[in-house]
Short mmCIF file of the C-alpha atoms (twelve columns), coordinates in Angstrom:
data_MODEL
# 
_entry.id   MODEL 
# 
loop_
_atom_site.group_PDB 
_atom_site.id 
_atom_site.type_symbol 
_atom_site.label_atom_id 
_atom_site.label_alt_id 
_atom_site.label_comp_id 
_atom_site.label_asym_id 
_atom_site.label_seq_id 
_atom_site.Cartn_x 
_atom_site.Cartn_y 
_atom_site.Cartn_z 
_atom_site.pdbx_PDB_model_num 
ATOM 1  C CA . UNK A 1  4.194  -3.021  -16.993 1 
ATOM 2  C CA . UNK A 2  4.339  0.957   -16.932 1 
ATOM 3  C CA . UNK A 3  3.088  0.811   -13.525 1 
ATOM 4  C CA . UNK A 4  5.857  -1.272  -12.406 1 
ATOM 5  C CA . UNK A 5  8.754  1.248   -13.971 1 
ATOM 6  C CA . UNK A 6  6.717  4.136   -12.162 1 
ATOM 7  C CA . UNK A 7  6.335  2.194   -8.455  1 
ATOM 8  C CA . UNK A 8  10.417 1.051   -8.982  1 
ATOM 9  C CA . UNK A 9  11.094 4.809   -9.305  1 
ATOM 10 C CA . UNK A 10 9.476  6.293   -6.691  1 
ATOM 11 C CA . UNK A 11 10.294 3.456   -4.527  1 
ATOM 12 C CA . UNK A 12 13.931 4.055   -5.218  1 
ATOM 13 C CA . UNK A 13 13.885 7.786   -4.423  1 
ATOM 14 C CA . UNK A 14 12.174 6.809   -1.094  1 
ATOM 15 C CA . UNK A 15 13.242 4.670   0.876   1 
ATOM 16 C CA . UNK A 16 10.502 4.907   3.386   1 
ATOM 17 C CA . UNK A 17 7.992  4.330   0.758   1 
ATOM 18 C CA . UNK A 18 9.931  1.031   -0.245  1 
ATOM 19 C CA . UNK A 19 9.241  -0.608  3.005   1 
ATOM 20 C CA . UNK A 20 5.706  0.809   3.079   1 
ATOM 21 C CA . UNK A 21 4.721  -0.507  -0.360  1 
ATOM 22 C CA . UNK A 22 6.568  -4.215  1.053   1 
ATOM 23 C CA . UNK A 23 4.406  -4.328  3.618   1 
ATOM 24 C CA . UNK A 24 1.012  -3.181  1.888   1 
ATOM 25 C CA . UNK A 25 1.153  -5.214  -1.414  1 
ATOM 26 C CA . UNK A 26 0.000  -8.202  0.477   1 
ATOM 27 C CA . UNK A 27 -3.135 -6.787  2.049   1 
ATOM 28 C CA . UNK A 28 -3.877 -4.711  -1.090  1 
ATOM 29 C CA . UNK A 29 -2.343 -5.133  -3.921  1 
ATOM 30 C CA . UNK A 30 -2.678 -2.420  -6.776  1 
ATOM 31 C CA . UNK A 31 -5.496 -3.420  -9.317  1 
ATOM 32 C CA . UNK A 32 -3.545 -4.231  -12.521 1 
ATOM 33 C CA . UNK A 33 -5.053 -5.125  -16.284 1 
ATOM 34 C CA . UNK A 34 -1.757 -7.822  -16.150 1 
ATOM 35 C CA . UNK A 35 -1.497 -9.803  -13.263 1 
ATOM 36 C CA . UNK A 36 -1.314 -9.153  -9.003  1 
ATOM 37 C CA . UNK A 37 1.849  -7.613  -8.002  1 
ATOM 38 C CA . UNK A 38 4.610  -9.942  -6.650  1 
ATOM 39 C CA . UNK A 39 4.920  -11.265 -2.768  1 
ATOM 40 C CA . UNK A 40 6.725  -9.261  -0.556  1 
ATOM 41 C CA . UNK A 41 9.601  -11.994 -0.699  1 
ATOM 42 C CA . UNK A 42 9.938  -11.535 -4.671  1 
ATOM 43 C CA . UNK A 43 10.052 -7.880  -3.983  1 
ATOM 44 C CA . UNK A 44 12.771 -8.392  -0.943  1 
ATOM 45 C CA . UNK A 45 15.222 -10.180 -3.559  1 
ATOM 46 C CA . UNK A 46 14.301 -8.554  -6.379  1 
ATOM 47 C CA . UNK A 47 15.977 -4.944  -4.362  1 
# 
C-alpha cells in the first residue's frame, strides 16, 4: 500500500508524470506483493 502513498505523491508534484504513469499502468503495471494497480479509468476518477 506504501507504494501507492509514494506514486500519489510524486504524481501530485508532477503533473507530467501523472499523465505518463495513466497511460503506462496498462501496458506495465508495477509488480506489487498486493494486487495489479488500478485501470487507467479508476485512476482518472480517483484524481
Amino acid at each position: 500500500m506504501s507504494y501507492l502513498l509514494f506514486l500519489l505523491a510524486s504524481i501530485g508534484n508532477k503533473p507530467a508524470s501523472k499523465v505518463k504513469f495513466i497511460l503506462v499502468s496498462p501496458h506495465s503495471p508495477l509488480p506489487t506483493p498486493h494486487s495489479p494497480l488500478p485501470t487507467p479509468k479508476s485512476i482518472v476518477n480517483f484524481f
